[in-house]
mmCIF file of C-alpha atoms and ligand atoms in Angstrom:
data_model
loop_
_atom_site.group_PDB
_atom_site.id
_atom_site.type_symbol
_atom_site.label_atom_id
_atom_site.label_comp_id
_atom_site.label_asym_id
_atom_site.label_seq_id
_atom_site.Cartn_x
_atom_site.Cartn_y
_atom_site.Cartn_z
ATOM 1 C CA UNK A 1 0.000 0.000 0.000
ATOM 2 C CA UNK A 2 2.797 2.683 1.033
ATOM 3 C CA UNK A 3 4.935 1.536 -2.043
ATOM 4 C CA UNK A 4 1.950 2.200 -4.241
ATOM 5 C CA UNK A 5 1.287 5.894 -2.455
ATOM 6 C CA UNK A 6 4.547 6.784 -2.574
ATOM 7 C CA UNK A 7 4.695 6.050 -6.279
ATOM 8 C CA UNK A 8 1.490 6.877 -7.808
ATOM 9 C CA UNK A 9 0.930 10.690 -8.382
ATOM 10 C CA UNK A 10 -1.389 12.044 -5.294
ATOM 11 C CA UNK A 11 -4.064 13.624 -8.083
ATOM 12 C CA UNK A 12 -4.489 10.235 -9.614
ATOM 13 C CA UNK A 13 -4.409 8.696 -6.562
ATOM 14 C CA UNK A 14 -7.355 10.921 -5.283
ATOM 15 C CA UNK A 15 -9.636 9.896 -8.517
ATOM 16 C CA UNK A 16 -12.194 7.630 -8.085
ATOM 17 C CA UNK A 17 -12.075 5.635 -11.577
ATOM 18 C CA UNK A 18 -15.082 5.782 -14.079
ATOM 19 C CA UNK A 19 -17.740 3.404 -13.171
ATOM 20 C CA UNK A 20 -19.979 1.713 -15.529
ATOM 21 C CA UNK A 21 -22.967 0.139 -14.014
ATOM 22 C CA UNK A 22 -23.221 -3.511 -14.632
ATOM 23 C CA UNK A 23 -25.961 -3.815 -16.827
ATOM 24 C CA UNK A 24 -26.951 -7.669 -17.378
ATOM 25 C CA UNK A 25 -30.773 -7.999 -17.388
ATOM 26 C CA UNK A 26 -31.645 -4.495 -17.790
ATOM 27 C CA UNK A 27 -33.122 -2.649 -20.005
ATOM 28 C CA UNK A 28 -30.349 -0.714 -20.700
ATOM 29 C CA UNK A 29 -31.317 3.727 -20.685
ATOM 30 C CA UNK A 30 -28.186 5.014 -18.975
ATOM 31 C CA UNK A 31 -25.561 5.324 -21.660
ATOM 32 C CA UNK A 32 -26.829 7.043 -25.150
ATOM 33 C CA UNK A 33 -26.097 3.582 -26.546
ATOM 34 C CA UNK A 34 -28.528 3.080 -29.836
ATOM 35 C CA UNK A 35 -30.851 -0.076 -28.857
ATOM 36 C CA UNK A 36 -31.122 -1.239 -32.048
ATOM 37 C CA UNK A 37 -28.682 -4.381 -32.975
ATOM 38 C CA UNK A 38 -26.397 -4.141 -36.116
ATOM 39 C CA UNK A 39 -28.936 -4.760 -39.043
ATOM 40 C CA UNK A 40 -29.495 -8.254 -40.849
ATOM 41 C CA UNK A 41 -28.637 -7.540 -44.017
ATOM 42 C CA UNK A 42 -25.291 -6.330 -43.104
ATOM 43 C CA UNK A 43 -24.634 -9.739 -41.098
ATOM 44 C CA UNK A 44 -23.241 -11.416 -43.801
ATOM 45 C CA UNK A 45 -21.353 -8.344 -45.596
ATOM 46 C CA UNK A 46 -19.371 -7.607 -42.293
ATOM 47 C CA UNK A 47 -19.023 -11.442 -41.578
ATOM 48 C CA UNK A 48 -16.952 -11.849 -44.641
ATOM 49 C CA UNK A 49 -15.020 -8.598 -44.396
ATOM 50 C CA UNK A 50 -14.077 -9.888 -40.908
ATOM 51 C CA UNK A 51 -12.561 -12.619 -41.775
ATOM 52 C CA UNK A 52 -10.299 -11.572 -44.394
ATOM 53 C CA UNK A 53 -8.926 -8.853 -42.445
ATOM 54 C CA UNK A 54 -5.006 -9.522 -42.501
ATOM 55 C CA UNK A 55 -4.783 -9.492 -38.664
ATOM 56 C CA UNK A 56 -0.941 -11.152 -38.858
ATOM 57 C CA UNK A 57 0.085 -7.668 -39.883
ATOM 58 C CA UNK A 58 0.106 -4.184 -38.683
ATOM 59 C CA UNK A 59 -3.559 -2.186 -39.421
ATOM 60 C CA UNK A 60 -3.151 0.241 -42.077
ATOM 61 C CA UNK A 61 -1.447 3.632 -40.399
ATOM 62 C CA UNK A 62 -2.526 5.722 -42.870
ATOM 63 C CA UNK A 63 -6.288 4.129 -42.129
ATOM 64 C CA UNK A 64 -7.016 5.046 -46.038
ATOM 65 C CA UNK A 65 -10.115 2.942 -46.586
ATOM 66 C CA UNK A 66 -12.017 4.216 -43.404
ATOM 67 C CA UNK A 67 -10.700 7.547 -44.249
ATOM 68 C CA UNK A 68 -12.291 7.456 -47.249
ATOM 69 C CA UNK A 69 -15.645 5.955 -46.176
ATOM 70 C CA UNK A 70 -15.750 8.626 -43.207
ATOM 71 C CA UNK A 71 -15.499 11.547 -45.491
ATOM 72 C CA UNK A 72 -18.249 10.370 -47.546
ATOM 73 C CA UNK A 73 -20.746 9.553 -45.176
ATOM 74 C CA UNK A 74 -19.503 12.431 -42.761
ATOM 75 C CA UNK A 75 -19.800 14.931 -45.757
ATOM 76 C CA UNK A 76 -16.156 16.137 -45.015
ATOM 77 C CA UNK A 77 -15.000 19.046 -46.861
ATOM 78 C CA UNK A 78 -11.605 18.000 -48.895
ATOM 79 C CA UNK A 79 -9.853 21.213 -47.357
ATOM 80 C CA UNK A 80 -10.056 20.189 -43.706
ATOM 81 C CA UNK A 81 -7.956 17.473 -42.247
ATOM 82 C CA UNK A 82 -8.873 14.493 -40.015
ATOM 83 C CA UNK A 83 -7.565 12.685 -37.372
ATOM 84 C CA UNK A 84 -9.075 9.384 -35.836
ATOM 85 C CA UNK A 85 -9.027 8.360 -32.318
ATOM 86 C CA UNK A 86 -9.640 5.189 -30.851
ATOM 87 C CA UNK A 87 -13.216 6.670 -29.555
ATOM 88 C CA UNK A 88 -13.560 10.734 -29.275
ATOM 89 C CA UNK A 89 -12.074 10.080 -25.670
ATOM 90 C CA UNK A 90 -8.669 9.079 -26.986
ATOM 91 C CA UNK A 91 -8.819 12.225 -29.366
ATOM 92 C CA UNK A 92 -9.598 14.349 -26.408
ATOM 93 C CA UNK A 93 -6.896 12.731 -24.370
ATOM 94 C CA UNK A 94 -4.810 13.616 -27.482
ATOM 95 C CA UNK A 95 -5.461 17.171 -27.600
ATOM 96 C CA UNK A 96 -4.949 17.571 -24.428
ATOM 97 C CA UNK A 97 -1.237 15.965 -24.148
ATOM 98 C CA UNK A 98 -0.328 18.069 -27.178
ATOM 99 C CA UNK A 99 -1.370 21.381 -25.265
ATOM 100 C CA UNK A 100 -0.695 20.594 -21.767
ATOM 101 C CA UNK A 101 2.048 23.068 -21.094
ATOM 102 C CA UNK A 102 2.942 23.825 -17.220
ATOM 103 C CA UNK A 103 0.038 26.003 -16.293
ATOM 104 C CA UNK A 104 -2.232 25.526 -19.272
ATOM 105 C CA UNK A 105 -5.848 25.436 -18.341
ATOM 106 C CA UNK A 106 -8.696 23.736 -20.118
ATOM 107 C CA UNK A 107 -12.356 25.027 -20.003
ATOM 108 C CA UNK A 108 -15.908 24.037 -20.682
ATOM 109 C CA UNK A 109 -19.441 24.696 -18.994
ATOM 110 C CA UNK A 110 -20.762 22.867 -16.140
ATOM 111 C CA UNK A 111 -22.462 20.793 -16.550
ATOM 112 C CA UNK A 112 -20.330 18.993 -19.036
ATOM 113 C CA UNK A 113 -19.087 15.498 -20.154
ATOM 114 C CA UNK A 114 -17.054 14.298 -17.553
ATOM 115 C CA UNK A 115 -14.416 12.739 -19.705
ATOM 116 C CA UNK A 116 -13.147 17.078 -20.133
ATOM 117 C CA UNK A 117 -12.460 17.070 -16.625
ATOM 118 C CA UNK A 118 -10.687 13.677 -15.724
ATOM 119 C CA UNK A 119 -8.966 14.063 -19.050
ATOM 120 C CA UNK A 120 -7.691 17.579 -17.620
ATOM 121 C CA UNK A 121 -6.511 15.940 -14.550
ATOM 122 C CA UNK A 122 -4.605 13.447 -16.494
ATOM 123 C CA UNK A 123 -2.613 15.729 -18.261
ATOM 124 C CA UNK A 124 -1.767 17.818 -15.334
ATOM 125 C CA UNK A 125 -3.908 20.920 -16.722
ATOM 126 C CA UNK A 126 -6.229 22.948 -14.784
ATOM 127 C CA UNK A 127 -9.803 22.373 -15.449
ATOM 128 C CA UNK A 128 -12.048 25.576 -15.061
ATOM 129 C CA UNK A 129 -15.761 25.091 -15.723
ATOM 130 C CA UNK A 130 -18.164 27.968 -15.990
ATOM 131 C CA UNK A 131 -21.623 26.773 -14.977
ATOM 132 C CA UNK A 132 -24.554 27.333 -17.354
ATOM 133 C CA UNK A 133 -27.751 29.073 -16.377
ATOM 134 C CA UNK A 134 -29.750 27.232 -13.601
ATOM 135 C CA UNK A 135 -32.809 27.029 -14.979
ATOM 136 C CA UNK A 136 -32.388 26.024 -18.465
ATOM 137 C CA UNK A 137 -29.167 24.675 -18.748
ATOM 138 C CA UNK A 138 -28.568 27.708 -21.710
ATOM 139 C CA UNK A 139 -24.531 28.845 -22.334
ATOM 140 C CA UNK A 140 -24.031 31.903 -19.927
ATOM 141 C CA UNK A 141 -21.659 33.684 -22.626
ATOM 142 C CA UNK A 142 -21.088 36.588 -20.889
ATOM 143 C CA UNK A 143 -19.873 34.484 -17.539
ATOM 144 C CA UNK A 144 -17.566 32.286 -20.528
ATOM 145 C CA UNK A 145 -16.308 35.206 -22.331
ATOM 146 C CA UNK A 146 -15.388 36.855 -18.808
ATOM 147 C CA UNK A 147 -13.760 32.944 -17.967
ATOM 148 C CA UNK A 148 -11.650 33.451 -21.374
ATOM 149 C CA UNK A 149 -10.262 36.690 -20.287
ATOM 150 C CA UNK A 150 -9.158 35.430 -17.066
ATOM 151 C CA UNK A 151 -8.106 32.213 -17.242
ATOM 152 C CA UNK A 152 -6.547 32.613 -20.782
ATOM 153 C CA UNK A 153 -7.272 28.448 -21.476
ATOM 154 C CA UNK A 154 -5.261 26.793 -24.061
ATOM 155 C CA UNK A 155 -8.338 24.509 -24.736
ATOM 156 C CA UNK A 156 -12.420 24.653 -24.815
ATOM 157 C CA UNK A 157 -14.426 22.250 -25.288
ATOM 158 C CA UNK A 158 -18.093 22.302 -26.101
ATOM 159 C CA UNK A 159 -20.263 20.003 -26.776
ATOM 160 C CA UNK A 160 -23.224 20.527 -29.426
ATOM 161 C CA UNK A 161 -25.395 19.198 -27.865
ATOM 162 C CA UNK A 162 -24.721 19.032 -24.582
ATOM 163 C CA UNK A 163 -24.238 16.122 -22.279
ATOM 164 C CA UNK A 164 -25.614 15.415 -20.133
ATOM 165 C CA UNK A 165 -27.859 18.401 -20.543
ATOM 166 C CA UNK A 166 -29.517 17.838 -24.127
ATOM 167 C CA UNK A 167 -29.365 21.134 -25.588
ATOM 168 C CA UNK A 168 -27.611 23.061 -27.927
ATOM 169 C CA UNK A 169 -26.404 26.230 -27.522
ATOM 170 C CA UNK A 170 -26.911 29.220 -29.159
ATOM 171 C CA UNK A 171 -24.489 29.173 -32.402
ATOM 172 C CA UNK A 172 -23.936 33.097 -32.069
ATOM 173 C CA UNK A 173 -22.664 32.292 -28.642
ATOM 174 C CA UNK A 174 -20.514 29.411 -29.816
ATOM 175 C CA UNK A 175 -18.703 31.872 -32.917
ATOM 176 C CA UNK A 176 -18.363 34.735 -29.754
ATOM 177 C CA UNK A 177 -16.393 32.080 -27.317
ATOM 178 C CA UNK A 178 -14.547 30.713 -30.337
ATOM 179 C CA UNK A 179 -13.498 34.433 -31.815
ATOM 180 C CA UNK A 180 -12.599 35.531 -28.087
ATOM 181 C CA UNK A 181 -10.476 32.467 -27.257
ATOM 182 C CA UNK A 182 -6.301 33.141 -27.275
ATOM 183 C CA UNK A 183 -6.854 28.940 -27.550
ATOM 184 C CA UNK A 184 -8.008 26.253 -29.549
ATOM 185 C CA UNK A 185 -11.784 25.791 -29.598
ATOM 186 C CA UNK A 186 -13.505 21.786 -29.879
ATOM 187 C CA UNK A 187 -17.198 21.991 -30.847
ATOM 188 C CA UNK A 188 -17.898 18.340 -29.933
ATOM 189 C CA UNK A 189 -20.643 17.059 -31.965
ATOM 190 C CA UNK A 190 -20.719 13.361 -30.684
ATOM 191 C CA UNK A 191 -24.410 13.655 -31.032
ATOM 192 C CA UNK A 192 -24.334 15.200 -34.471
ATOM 193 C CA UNK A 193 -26.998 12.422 -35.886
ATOM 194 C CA UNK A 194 -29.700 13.532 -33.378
ATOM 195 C CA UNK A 195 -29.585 17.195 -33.799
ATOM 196 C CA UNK A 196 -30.324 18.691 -37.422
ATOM 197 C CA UNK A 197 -27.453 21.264 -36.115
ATOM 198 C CA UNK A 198 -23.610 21.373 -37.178
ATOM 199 C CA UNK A 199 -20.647 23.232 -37.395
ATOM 200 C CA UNK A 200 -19.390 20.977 -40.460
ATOM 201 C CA UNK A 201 -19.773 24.119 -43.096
ATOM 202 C CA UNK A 202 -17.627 26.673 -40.500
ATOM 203 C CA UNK A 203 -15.416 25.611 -39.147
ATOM 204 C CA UNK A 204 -12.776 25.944 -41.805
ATOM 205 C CA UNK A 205 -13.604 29.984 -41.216
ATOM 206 C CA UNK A 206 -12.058 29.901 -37.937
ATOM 207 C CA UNK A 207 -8.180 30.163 -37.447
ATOM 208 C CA UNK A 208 -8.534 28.329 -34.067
ATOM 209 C CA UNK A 209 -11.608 25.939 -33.873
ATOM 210 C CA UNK A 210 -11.781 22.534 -34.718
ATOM 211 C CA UNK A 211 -14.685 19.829 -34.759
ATOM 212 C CA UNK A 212 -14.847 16.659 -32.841
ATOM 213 C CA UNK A 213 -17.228 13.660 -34.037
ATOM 214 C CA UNK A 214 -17.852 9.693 -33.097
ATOM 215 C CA UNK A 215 -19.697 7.048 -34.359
ATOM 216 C CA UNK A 216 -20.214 5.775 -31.093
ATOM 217 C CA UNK A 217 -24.061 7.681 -30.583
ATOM 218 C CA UNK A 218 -24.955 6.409 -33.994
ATOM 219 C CA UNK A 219 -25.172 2.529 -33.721
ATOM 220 C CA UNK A 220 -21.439 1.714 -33.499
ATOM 221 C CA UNK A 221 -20.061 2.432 -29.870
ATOM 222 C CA UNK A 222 -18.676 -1.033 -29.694
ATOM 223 C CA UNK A 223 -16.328 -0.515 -32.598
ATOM 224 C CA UNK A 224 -14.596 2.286 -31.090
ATOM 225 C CA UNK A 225 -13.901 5.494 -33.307
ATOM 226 C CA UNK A 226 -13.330 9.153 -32.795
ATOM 227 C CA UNK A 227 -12.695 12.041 -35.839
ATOM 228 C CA UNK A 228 -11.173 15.156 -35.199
ATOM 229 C CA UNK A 229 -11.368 17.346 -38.291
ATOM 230 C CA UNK A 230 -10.481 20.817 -39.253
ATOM 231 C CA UNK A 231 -7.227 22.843 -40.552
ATOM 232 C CA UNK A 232 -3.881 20.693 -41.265
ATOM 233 C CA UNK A 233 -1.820 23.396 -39.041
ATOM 234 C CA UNK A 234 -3.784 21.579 -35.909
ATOM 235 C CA UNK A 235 -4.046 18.196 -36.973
ATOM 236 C CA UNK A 236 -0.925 17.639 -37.953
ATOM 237 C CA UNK A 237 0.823 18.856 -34.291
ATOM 238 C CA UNK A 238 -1.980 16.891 -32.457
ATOM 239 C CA UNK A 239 -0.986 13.518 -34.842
ATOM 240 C CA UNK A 240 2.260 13.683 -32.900
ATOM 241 C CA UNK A 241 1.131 12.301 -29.555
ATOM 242 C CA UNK A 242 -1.409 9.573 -31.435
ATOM 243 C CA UNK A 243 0.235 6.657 -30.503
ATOM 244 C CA UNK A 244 0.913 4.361 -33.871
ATOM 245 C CA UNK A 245 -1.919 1.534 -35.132
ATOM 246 C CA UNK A 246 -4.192 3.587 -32.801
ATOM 247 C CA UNK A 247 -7.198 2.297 -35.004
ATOM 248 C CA UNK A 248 -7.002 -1.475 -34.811
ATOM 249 C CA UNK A 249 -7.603 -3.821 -37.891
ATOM 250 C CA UNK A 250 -11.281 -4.658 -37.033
ATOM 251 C CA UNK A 251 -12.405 -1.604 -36.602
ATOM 252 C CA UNK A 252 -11.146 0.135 -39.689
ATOM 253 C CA UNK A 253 -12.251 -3.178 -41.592
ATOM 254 C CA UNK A 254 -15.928 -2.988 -39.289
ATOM 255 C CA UNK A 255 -16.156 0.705 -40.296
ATOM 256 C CA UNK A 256 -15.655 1.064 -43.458
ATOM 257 C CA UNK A 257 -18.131 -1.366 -44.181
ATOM 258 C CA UNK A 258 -20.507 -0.507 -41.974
ATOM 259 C CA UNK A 259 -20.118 3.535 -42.732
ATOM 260 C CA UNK A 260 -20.254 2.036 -46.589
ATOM 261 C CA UNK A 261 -24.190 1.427 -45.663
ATOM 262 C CA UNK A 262 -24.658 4.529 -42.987
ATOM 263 C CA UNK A 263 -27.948 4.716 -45.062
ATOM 264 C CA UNK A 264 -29.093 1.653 -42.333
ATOM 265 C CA UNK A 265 -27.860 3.417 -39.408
ATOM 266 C CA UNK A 266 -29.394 7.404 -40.459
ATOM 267 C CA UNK A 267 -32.629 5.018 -40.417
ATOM 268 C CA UNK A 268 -32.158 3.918 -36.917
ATOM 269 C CA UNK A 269 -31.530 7.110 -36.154
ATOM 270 C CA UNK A 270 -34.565 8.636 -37.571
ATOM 271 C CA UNK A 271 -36.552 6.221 -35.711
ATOM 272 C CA UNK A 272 -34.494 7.217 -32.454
ATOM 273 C CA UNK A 273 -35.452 10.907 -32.879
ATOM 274 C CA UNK A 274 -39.260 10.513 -33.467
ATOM 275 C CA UNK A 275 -39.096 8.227 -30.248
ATOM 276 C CA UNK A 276 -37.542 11.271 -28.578
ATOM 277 C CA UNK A 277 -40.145 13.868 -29.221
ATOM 278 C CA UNK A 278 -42.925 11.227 -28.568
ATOM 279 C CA UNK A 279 -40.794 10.631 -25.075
ATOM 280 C CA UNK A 280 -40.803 14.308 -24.574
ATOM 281 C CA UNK A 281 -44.211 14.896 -25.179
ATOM 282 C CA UNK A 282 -45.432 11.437 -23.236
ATOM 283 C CA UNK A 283 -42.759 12.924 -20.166
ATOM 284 C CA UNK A 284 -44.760 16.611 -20.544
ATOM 285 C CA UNK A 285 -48.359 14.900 -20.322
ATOM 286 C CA UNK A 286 -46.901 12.685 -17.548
ATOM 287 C CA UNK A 287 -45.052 15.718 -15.704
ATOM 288 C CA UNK A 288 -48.206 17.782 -15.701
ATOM 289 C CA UNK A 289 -49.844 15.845 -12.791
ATOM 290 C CA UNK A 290 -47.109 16.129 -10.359
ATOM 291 C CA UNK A 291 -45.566 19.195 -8.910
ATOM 292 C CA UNK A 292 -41.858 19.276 -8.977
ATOM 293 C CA UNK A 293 -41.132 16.886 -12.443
ATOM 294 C CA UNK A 294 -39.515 18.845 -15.204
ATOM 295 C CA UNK A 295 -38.479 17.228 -18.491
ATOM 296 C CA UNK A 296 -35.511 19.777 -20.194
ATOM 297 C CA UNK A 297 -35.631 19.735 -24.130
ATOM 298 C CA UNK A 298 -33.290 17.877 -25.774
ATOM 299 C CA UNK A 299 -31.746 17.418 -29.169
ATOM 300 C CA UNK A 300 -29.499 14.751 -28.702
ATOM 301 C CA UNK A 301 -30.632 10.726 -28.135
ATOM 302 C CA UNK A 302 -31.283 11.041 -24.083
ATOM 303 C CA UNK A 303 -33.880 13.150 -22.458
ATOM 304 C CA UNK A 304 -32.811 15.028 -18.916
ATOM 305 C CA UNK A 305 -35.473 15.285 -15.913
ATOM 306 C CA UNK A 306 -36.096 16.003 -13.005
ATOM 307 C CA UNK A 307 -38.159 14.401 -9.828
ATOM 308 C CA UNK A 308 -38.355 15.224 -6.434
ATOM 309 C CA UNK A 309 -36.188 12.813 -4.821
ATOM 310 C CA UNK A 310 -34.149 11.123 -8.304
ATOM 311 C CA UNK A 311 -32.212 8.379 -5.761
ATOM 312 C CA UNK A 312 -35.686 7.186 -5.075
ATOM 313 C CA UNK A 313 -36.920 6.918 -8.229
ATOM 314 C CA UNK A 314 -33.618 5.552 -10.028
ATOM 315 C CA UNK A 315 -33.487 2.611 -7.210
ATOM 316 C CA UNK A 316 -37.599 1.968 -8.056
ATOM 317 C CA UNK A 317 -36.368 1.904 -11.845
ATOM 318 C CA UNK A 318 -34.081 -0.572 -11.296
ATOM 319 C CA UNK A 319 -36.215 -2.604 -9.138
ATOM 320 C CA UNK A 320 -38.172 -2.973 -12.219
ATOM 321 C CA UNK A 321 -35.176 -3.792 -14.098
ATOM 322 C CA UNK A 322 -34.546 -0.342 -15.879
ATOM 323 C CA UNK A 323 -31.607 1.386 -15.985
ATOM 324 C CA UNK A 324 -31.151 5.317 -16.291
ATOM 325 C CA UNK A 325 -28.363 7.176 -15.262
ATOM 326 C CA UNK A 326 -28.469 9.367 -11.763
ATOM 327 C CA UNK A 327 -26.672 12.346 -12.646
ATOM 328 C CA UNK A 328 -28.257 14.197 -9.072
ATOM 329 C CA UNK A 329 -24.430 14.102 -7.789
ATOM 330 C CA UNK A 330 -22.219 14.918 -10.878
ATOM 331 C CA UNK A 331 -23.174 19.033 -10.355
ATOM 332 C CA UNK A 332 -25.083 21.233 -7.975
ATOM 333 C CA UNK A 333 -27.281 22.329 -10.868
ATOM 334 C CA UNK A 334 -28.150 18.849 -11.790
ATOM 335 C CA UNK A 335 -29.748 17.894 -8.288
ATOM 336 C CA UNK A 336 -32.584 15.369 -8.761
ATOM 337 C CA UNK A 337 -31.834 14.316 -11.939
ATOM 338 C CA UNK A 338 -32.060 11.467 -14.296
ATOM 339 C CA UNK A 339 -30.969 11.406 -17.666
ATOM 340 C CA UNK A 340 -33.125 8.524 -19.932
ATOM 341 C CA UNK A 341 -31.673 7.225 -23.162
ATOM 342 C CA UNK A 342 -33.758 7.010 -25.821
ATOM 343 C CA UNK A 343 -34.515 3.373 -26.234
ATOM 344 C CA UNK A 344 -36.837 1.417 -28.714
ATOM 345 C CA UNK A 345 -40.155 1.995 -28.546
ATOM 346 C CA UNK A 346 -40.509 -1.266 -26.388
ATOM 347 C CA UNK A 347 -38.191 -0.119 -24.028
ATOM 348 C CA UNK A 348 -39.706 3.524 -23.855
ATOM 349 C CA UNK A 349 -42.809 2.175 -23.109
ATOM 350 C CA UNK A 350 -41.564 -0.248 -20.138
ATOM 351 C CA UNK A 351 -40.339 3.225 -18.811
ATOM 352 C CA UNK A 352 -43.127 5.424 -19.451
ATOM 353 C CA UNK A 353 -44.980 2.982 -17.195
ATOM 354 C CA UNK A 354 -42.546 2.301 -14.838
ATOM 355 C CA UNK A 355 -41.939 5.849 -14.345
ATOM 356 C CA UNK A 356 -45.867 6.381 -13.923
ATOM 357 C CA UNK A 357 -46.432 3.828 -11.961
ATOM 358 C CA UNK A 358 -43.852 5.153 -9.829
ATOM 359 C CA UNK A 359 -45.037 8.827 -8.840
ATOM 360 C CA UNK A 360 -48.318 7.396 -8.481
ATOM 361 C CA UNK A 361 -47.378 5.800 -5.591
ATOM 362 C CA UNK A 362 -44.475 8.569 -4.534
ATOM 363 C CA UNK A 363 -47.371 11.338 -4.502
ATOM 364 C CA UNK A 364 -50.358 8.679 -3.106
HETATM 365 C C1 PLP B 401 -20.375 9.897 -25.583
HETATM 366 C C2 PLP B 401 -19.621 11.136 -25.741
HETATM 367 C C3 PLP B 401 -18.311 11.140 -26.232
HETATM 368 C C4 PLP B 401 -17.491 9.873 -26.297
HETATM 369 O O1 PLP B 401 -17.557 9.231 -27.436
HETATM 370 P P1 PLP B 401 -16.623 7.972 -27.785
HETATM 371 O O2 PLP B 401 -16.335 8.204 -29.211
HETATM 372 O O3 PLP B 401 -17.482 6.796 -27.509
HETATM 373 O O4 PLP B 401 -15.388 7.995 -26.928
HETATM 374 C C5 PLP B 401 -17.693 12.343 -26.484
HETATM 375 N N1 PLP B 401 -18.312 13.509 -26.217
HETATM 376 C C6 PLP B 401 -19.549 13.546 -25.700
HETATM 377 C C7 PLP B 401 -20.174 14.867 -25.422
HETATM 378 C C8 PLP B 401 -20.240 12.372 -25.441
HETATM 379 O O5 PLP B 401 -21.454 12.413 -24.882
#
C-alpha cells in the first residue's frame, strides 16, 4: 500500500475511476447507446469482411479505406484534415497531451461530459468550468467570455449538444467564445446524428476551432472510433502524440463497411429521434400531474429530468429492471436528476410505465 502511495501521483491517486454500471438484465437507458442491434442484411457483408482482415500484420497507419468511407458519409470538406481516435475520448486525451504546457488550463461549462475534466486531470492541466444558467441549462456567454479573459485556457471544449444536458447552444454564442479564445476551440458534436445542427460548413472559417465527431451515438459504440477534423496546421501537431496503429484492424475493416451502408444506421436514427419527441411529449403529459417533475428539451438521443427525490426513483427503476443514469451528484445544478436514453419503442414504453407507476405511488 505505502509503495503504491509513494509512487502513484497524489491527483491520480485521489480519482475515483469511471464506473460503468453492470448492466446484465436491464433494459439498458443510462448510456446514449442506440438499442437497435447491427442490421441483418449487413450480417453477412461484415461477416466476410471480418474474416479476411489480414490481422498477422500491422492495421493500415494511414487508415485510407475508413478515411475514405468517413469523409463520404460524414460529408467532409476536402480542405479540412482528419484525425481518428480510438473513440472521441482518446482524441480528447490527445489534444490535451499536445497542449498541456505547465500552467495551461482547459475550459468548458458545467455541466459537461465528464471525460473534459478527468482528461484535464490526467494531463496535469487545470480544469475551469463555468456553470450554465440554472434554470435552463442555456450557455451563460457573458460568464464564458469573462472565464476566457481570465483564465486565458489553451483549450475549450463544447459540446453541441450538450451532455448530459440535451441542448444546444446558441451558435452566435458558440462563434463569440470561439473568436474571443487566445486557444483552440472543440465543438464536440458526438451527437451530431440527433440534432439537425452542425458546425461541419464553418469551421474551416475559424483560425482556431476545430470539430470533434464519433460514431459511437450512432449505432457503433462497440467498434470504437473518434474524428477530429479541421485545418492541417492543428491536426498535424496533435498527430504527434497519437500513438501508432491507434485504429485497430477490425475496426477500420468494421467501419468502413458498416459507414459504406450509414444509409441503415441514419434510419435507426430517424426512428431514435421521433421516439424522442414522442418521449418528450409522453414525459410533458406525464409531468403535468405532479408538482416538482420537469423534463428539459433535448436534441441529442437522451432526455434530462427532473423528480423530487431522483435516488428514489432511479433505485424503483431498477427494481423494475430499468436502468437510467443518476446524474443528481455529478453538479449542484443537476440535483434530482435522471438522464433517460432514448430506447426502442418497447423499451420507452416499459419506462413510461414504470416511471408512472412510480409517482403514483411517490405522490399517493
Ligand atoms: C459519448 C460522448 C463522447 C465519447 O464518445 P466515444 O467516441 O465513444 O469515446 C464524447 N463527447 C460527448 C459529449 C459524449 O457524450
Amino acid at each position: 500500500m505505502s509503495a503504491v502511495g509513494g509512487v502513484i501521483r497524489s491527483d491520480i491517486a485521489a480519482l475515483a475511476a469511471y464506473h460503468v454500471q453492470d448492466a446484465a438484465g436491464y433494459i439498458k437507458l443510462d448510456a446514449m447507446e442506440n438499442p437497435f442491434a447491427l442490421p441483418e442484411t449487413l450480417r453477412d457483408g461484415l461477416a466476410k469482411q471480418l474474416s479476411n482482415t489480414a490481422i498477422n500484420r500491422y492495421p493500415d497507419p494511414a487508415c485510407a479505406a475508413l478515411t475514405t468511407a468517413l469523409r463520404s458519409a460524414m460529408g467532409i470538406p476536402k480542405e479540412l484534415d482528419i484525425l481518428l481516435g480510438n473513440g472521441s475520448d482518446e482524441i480528447i486525451q490527445m489534444l490535451a497531451m499536445a497542449c498541456a504546457k505547465p500552467g495551461a488550463k482547459l475550459l468548458s461549462v458545467e455541466p459537461a461530459f465528464v471525460m473534459f475534466k478527468m482528461i484535464a486531470t490526467f494531463c496535469r492541466m487545470t480544469y475551469v468550468g463555468v456553470p450554465l444558467r440554472a434554470a435552463d441549462f442555456r450557455l451563460d456567454a457573458d460568464a464564458m467570455l469573462a472565464a476566457i479573459t481570465e483564465h486565458q485556457p489553451v483549450l475549450t471544449f463544447l459540446a453541441y449538444p450538450n451532455n448530459p444536458t440535451g441542448n444546444l447552444f446558441e451558435r452566435e454564442d458558440v462563434r463569440r467564445i470561439i473568436r474571443a479564445s487566445p486557444g483552440l476551440v472543440v465543438i464536440d458534436e458526438a451527437y451530431f446524428a440527433f440534432s439537425s445542427q452542425s458546425f461541419l460548413d464553418e469551421i474551416s472559417q475559424f483560425p482556431n476551432a476545430v470539430l470533434m465527431r464519433t460514431v459511437s451515438k450512432l449505432g457503433l459504440a462497440g467498434v470504437r472510433l473518434g474524428v477530429l477534423i479541421g485545418r492541417h496546421a492543428w491536426l498535424t501537431e496533435v498527430d504527434k502524440v497519437r500513438l501508432p496503429y491507434n485504429i485497430n484492424s477490425f475496426t477500420q475493416t468494421a467501419a468502413t463497411f458498416l459507414l459504406e451502408n450509414i444509409g441503415e444506421f441514419i434510419a435507426q436514427t430517424k426512428v431514435l429521434v421521433a421516439e424522442r419527441t414522442a418521449m418528450a411529449a409522453n414525459l410533458g403529459r406525464l409531468f403535468a400531474r405532479f408538482p416538482g417533475t420537469l423534463c428539459f428539451p433535448s436534441e441529442a438521443n437522451f432526455i434530462l429530468i427532473r423528480v423530487p427525490d431522483a435516488a428514489a426513483v432511479f433505485a424503483a427503476l431498477k427494481a423494475r429492471k430499468i436502468l437510467v443514469k443518476n446524474t443528481s451528484q455529478s453538479h449542484t445544478l443537476m440535483q434530482d436528476t435522471l438522464r433517460i436514453t432514448i430506447g426502442s419503442p418497447a423499451e420507452n414504453v416499459a419506462f413510461l410505465t414504470a416511471l408512472t407507476s412510480i409517482l403514483e405511488s411517490q405522490y399517493a
